[in-house]
mmCIF file of C-alpha atoms in Angstrom:
data_model
loop_
_atom_site.group_PDB
_atom_site.id
_atom_site.type_symbol
_atom_site.label_atom_id
_atom_site.label_comp_id
_atom_site.label_asym_id
_atom_site.label_seq_id
_atom_site.Cartn_x
_atom_site.Cartn_y
_atom_site.Cartn_z
ATOM 1 C CA MET A 18 0.000 0.000 0.000
ATOM 2 C CA ILE A 19 0.986 3.603 -0.367
ATOM 3 C CA GLY A 20 1.365 4.965 3.155
ATOM 4 C CA ILE A 21 -0.210 7.596 5.352
ATOM 5 C CA ASN A 22 2.033 10.469 4.230
ATOM 6 C CA VAL A 23 0.618 10.364 0.719
ATOM 7 C CA TYR A 24 -2.962 10.558 2.036
ATOM 8 C CA LEU A 25 -2.083 13.500 4.250
ATOM 9 C CA VAL A 26 -0.556 15.360 1.311
ATOM 10 C CA LEU A 27 -3.534 14.595 -0.958
ATOM 11 C CA ILE A 28 -6.048 15.838 1.610
ATOM 12 C CA ALA A 29 -3.963 18.970 2.160
ATOM 13 C CA ILE A 30 -4.002 19.599 -1.591
ATOM 14 C CA ALA A 31 -7.794 19.196 -1.598
ATOM 15 C CA THR A 32 -8.007 21.765 1.214
ATOM 16 C CA LEU A 33 -5.903 24.185 -0.786
ATOM 17 C CA LEU A 34 -8.107 23.696 -3.859
ATOM 18 C CA SER A 35 -11.197 24.626 -1.871
ATOM 19 C CA MET A 36 -9.271 27.578 -0.431
ATOM 20 C CA TYR A 37 -8.986 28.812 -4.022
ATOM 21 C CA ARG A 38 -12.772 28.966 -4.258
ATOM 22 C CA VAL A 39 -12.959 30.807 -0.938
ATOM 23 C CA PHE A 40 -10.709 33.575 -2.259
ATOM 24 C CA ARG A 41 -12.000 33.603 -5.823
ATOM 25 C CA GLY A 42 -15.731 32.919 -5.462
ATOM 26 C CA PRO A 43 -17.887 35.605 -7.081
ATOM 27 C CA THR A 44 -20.678 35.608 -4.504
ATOM 28 C CA THR A 45 -20.915 35.151 -0.758
ATOM 29 C CA ALA A 46 -22.711 31.830 -1.164
ATOM 30 C CA ASP A 47 -19.783 30.460 -3.158
ATOM 31 C CA ARG A 48 -17.405 31.301 -0.357
ATOM 32 C CA LEU A 49 -19.707 29.795 2.254
ATOM 33 C CA VAL A 50 -20.118 26.532 0.344
ATOM 34 C CA ALA A 51 -16.342 26.364 -0.042
ATOM 35 C CA VAL A 52 -15.839 26.977 3.679
ATOM 36 C CA ASP A 53 -18.347 24.240 4.475
ATOM 37 C CA ILE A 54 -16.501 21.731 2.295
ATOM 38 C CA MET A 55 -13.166 22.868 3.660
ATOM 39 C CA THR A 56 -14.227 22.217 7.256
ATOM 40 C CA THR A 57 -15.445 18.742 6.310
ATOM 41 C CA ILE A 58 -12.134 17.950 4.631
ATOM 42 C CA THR A 59 -10.212 19.373 7.599
ATOM 43 C CA ALA A 60 -12.114 17.113 9.996
ATOM 44 C CA GLY A 61 -10.959 14.158 7.918
ATOM 45 C CA LEU A 62 -7.410 15.517 8.020
ATOM 46 C CA MET A 63 -7.557 15.692 11.826
ATOM 47 C CA VAL A 64 -8.723 12.073 12.023
ATOM 48 C CA LEU A 65 -5.786 11.049 9.850
ATOM 49 C CA PHE A 66 -3.438 13.080 12.047
ATOM 50 C CA ALA A 67 -4.690 11.138 15.060
ATOM 51 C CA LEU A 68 -3.516 7.957 13.384
ATOM 52 C CA TYR A 69 -0.251 9.569 12.296
ATOM 53 C CA TYR A 70 0.689 10.723 15.800
ATOM 54 C CA GLN A 71 -0.896 7.629 17.453
ATOM 55 C CA ARG A 72 -2.910 9.793 19.853
ATOM 56 C CA MET A 73 -6.581 8.940 20.311
ATOM 57 C CA ILE A 74 -7.319 12.323 21.908
ATOM 58 C CA PHE A 75 -7.074 13.977 18.471
ATOM 59 C CA LEU A 76 -10.283 12.195 17.460
ATOM 60 C CA ASP A 77 -12.103 14.268 20.084
ATOM 61 C CA VAL A 78 -10.615 17.391 18.540
ATOM 62 C CA ALA A 79 -12.025 16.367 15.165
ATOM 63 C CA LEU A 80 -15.480 15.705 16.670
ATOM 64 C CA VAL A 81 -15.632 19.101 18.413
ATOM 65 C CA TYR A 82 -14.382 20.792 15.257
ATOM 66 C CA ALA A 83 -17.137 19.175 13.194
ATOM 67 C CA ILE A 84 -19.809 20.236 15.710
ATOM 68 C CA LEU A 85 -18.601 23.845 15.841
ATOM 69 C CA ALA A 86 -18.291 24.069 12.059
ATOM 70 C CA PHE A 87 -21.865 22.807 11.649
ATOM 71 C CA GLY A 88 -23.181 25.458 14.042
ATOM 72 C CA GLY A 89 -21.186 28.166 12.334
ATOM 73 C CA VAL A 90 -22.383 27.260 8.850
ATOM 74 C CA ILE A 91 -26.017 27.159 9.998
ATOM 75 C CA ALA A 92 -25.608 30.565 11.632
ATOM 76 C CA PHE A 93 -24.083 32.041 8.463
ATOM 77 C CA ALA A 94 -26.879 30.557 6.346
ATOM 78 C CA ARG A 95 -29.526 32.107 8.579
ATOM 79 C CA TYR A 96 -27.695 35.406 8.391
ATOM 80 C CA MET A 97 -27.539 35.316 4.600
ATOM 81 C CA GLU A 98 -31.230 34.460 4.422
ATOM 82 C CA GLY A 99 -31.974 37.534 6.543
ATOM 83 C CA GLY A 100 -33.374 35.701 9.535
ATOM 84 C CA LEU A 101 -30.720 36.467 12.117
ATOM 85 C CA MET B 1407 0.897 -5.530 7.562
ATOM 86 C CA ASN B 1408 -2.104 -7.568 8.548
ATOM 87 C CA ALA B 1409 -5.532 -7.761 6.977
ATOM 88 C CA LEU B 1410 -7.231 -5.106 9.135
ATOM 89 C CA ALA B 1411 -4.617 -2.505 8.309
ATOM 90 C CA ALA B 1412 -4.891 -3.321 4.615
ATOM 91 C CA ILE B 1413 -8.696 -2.975 4.626
ATOM 92 C CA GLY B 1414 -8.508 0.288 6.547
ATOM 93 C CA GLU B 1415 -5.902 1.713 4.247
ATOM 94 C CA ALA B 1416 -7.984 0.838 1.202
ATOM 95 C CA LEU B 1417 -10.964 2.656 2.752
ATOM 96 C CA VAL B 1418 -8.794 5.689 3.520
ATOM 97 C CA LEU B 1419 -7.566 5.677 -0.077
ATOM 98 C CA ILE B 1420 -11.157 5.684 -1.378
ATOM 99 C CA GLY B 1421 -12.111 8.486 1.006
ATOM 100 C CA THR B 1422 -9.123 10.581 0.004
ATOM 101 C CA PHE B 1423 -10.026 10.122 -3.646
ATOM 102 C CA PHE B 1424 -13.553 11.379 -3.007
ATOM 103 C CA TYR B 1425 -12.246 14.337 -0.992
ATOM 104 C CA PHE B 1426 -10.102 15.242 -3.955
ATOM 105 C CA LEU B 1427 -13.077 14.927 -6.322
ATOM 106 C CA SER B 1428 -15.162 17.225 -4.137
ATOM 107 C CA ALA B 1429 -12.477 19.913 -4.153
ATOM 108 C CA LEU B 1430 -12.170 19.503 -7.915
ATOM 109 C CA GLY B 1431 -15.923 19.910 -8.385
ATOM 110 C CA LEU B 1432 -15.796 23.024 -6.234
ATOM 111 C CA ILE B 1433 -13.389 24.573 -8.710
ATOM 112 C CA ARG B 1434 -14.761 23.179 -11.943
ATOM 113 C CA MET B 1435 -18.519 23.721 -11.719
ATOM 114 C CA PRO B 1436 -20.132 26.877 -13.139
ATOM 115 C CA ASP B 1437 -22.452 28.225 -10.433
ATOM 116 C CA VAL B 1438 -23.058 27.887 -6.721
ATOM 117 C CA TYR B 1439 -25.841 25.301 -6.995
ATOM 118 C CA ASN B 1440 -23.775 22.910 -9.102
ATOM 119 C CA ARG B 1441 -20.805 23.437 -6.820
ATOM 120 C CA MET B 1442 -22.842 22.576 -3.757
ATOM 121 C CA GLN B 1443 -24.270 19.493 -5.410
ATOM 122 C CA THR B 1444 -20.969 17.983 -6.509
ATOM 123 C CA SER B 1445 -18.890 18.868 -3.500
ATOM 124 C CA THR B 1446 -21.283 18.053 -0.651
ATOM 125 C CA LYS B 1447 -22.177 14.554 -1.802
ATOM 126 C CA SER B 1448 -18.650 13.450 -2.498
ATOM 127 C CA ALA B 1449 -17.262 15.074 0.661
ATOM 128 C CA THR B 1450 -19.804 13.172 2.765
ATOM 129 C CA LEU B 1451 -18.850 9.884 1.130
ATOM 130 C CA GLY B 1452 -15.172 10.709 1.527
ATOM 131 C CA SER B 1453 -15.664 11.442 5.226
ATOM 132 C CA LEU B 1454 -17.279 8.048 5.713
ATOM 133 C CA GLY B 1455 -14.402 6.334 3.953
ATOM 134 C CA VAL B 1456 -11.630 8.163 5.765
ATOM 135 C CA MET B 1457 -13.091 7.913 9.263
ATOM 136 C CA VAL B 1458 -14.232 4.299 9.199
ATOM 137 C CA GLY B 1459 -10.997 3.458 7.435
ATOM 138 C CA VAL B 1460 -8.898 5.082 10.143
ATOM 139 C CA GLY B 1461 -10.840 3.159 12.797
ATOM 140 C CA ILE B 1462 -10.247 -0.185 11.086
ATOM 141 C CA TRP B 1463 -6.643 0.697 10.281
ATOM 142 C CA ALA B 1464 -5.931 1.511 13.947
ATOM 143 C CA LEU B 1465 -7.294 -1.889 14.964
ATOM 144 C CA GLY B 1466 -4.572 -3.502 12.903
ATOM 145 C CA THR B 1467 -1.713 -1.587 14.571
ATOM 146 C CA ASP B 1468 -0.061 -2.341 17.900
ATOM 147 C CA PHE B 1469 -1.377 0.779 19.665
ATOM 148 C CA GLY B 1470 -4.957 0.445 18.425
ATOM 149 C CA SER B 1471 -7.988 -0.486 20.482
ATOM 150 C CA ALA B 1472 -11.732 -0.768 19.918
ATOM 151 C CA ALA B 1473 -12.200 2.823 21.106
ATOM 152 C CA TRP B 1474 -10.580 4.054 17.898
ATOM 153 C CA LEU B 1475 -13.250 2.394 15.788
ATOM 154 C CA THR B 1476 -16.047 3.575 18.089
ATOM 155 C CA LYS B 1477 -14.963 7.207 18.114
ATOM 156 C CA SER B 1478 -14.353 7.379 14.396
ATOM 157 C CA ILE B 1479 -17.761 5.856 13.684
ATOM 158 C CA VAL B 1480 -19.325 8.486 15.971
ATOM 159 C CA ILE B 1481 -17.637 11.261 13.982
ATOM 160 C CA ALA B 1482 -18.656 9.651 10.678
ATOM 161 C CA VAL B 1483 -22.318 9.336 11.694
ATOM 162 C CA PHE B 1484 -22.349 12.919 12.931
ATOM 163 C CA LEU B 1485 -20.965 14.202 9.637
ATOM 164 C CA LEU B 1486 -23.372 11.980 7.697
ATOM 165 C CA LEU B 1487 -26.291 13.563 9.549
ATOM 166 C CA THR B 1488 -25.201 17.202 9.569
ATOM 167 C CA ASN B 1489 -23.536 17.664 6.180
ATOM 168 C CA PRO B 1490 -26.763 17.519 4.122
ATOM 169 C CA ILE B 1491 -28.501 19.800 6.626
ATOM 170 C CA SER B 1492 -25.878 22.517 6.368
ATOM 171 C CA ALA B 1493 -25.746 22.247 2.572
ATOM 172 C CA HIS B 1494 -29.527 22.509 2.371
ATOM 173 C CA ALA B 1495 -29.599 25.572 4.625
ATOM 174 C CA LEU B 1496 -26.804 27.233 2.664
ATOM 175 C CA ILE B 1497 -28.305 26.673 -0.744
ATOM 176 C CA ARG B 1498 -31.787 27.718 0.399
ATOM 177 C CA ALA B 1499 -30.278 30.946 1.724
ATOM 178 C CA ALA B 1500 -28.443 31.410 -1.573
ATOM 179 C CA TYR B 1501 -31.687 31.001 -3.522
ATOM 180 C CA LYS B 1502 -33.588 33.338 -1.226
ATOM 181 C CA SER B 1503 -30.882 35.990 -1.527
ATOM 182 C CA GLY B 1504 -31.409 36.026 -5.282
ATOM 183 C CA ILE B 1505 -28.316 34.443 -6.820
ATOM 184 C CA PRO B 1506 -29.239 33.543 -10.418
ATOM 185 C CA LEU B 1507 -28.885 30.086 -11.887
ATOM 186 C CA TRP B 1508 -26.279 29.337 -14.503
ATOM 187 C CA GLU B 1509 -27.489 30.258 -17.999
ATOM 188 C CA GLY B 1510 -27.261 26.625 -19.107
ATOM 189 C CA SER B 1511 -29.669 25.425 -16.433
ATOM 190 C CA VAL B 1512 -32.843 24.028 -17.907
ATOM 191 C CA VAL B 1513 -35.184 23.487 -14.975
ATOM 192 C CA ASP B 1514 -36.016 25.340 -11.764
ATOM 193 C CA LYS B 1515 -38.548 23.312 -9.819
ATOM 194 C CA TYR B 1516 -38.417 25.524 -6.751
ATOM 195 C CA ARG B 1517 -39.435 28.648 -8.709
ATOM 196 C CA GLU B 1518 -42.271 26.691 -10.397
ATOM 197 C CA HIS B 1519 -43.398 25.555 -6.989
ATOM 198 C CA LEU B 1520 -43.340 29.084 -5.583
ATOM 199 C CA GLU B 1521 -45.273 30.485 -8.565
ATOM 200 C CA ALA B 1522 -47.887 27.729 -8.281
ATOM 201 C CA LYS B 1523 -48.203 28.473 -4.600
ATOM 202 C CA ASP B 1524 -48.735 32.161 -5.309
ATOM 203 C CA LYS B 1525 -51.608 31.320 -7.649
ATOM 204 C CA GLY B 1526 -53.099 29.038 -5.068
ATOM 205 C CA GLU B 1527 -52.804 25.881 -7.142
ATOM 206 C CA VAL B 1528 -50.909 23.986 -4.500
ATOM 207 C CA GLU B 1529 -52.550 22.935 -1.304
ATOM 208 C CA GLU B 1530 -50.854 24.707 1.546
ATOM 209 C CA ALA B 1531 -49.665 22.465 4.291
ATOM 210 C CA PRO B 1532 -51.853 23.098 7.333
ATOM 211 C CA ALA B 1533 -50.146 25.573 9.626
ATOM 212 C CA GLU B 1534 -49.079 23.946 12.826
ATOM 213 C CA GLU B 1535 -49.909 25.423 16.163
ATOM 214 C CA GLY B 1536 -47.134 27.459 17.646
ATOM 215 C CA ASP B 1537 -45.273 27.922 14.377
ATOM 216 C CA GLU B 1538 -42.809 30.706 14.915
ATOM 217 C CA GLU B 1539 -43.399 32.303 11.548
#
């Protein structure tokens, strides 16, 4: 098999590609969708880092990060809809 | 390398591939609705692959225990539940704030539904008691 370093680099490249849409996106909704995808990909990166460093506590970091990102995206969506 | 580590690594490889596809769709697609559609679905599938794969992969190593698999499945189920909700809320807000569809789009069912509702052709769902709006 290929090894964990290659997966880490590939996921980091995917994060950078979505970062491009965050900077470039013509409308606010484009940037928000890109931020949503970027947080999902970053949660996966944190889970892989837990395996890389052999520390199970990093899985809790990924879980809390996913929860906070979900709340933030919902709050931004309500704000963009005009209901906040 | 034993069998559990090999299975987990294959799952992580599949998940990484789908993560990469979602980032690619985010760049490649023409408007915000297409971008949301391509990237959210594949990112959810990629999250399932990576997290369950890491749990199974850790079982095959010398430091792994069953708690790895349990915690990673908890994260995967949470993302599986919340990712479509956040995408739905985002894209509904984008539609309500008036972002136009791509000029090559051929169908807009939500606008047809809203127009039919304005004319009174669609039965309104009965308003529930205590609805905040």
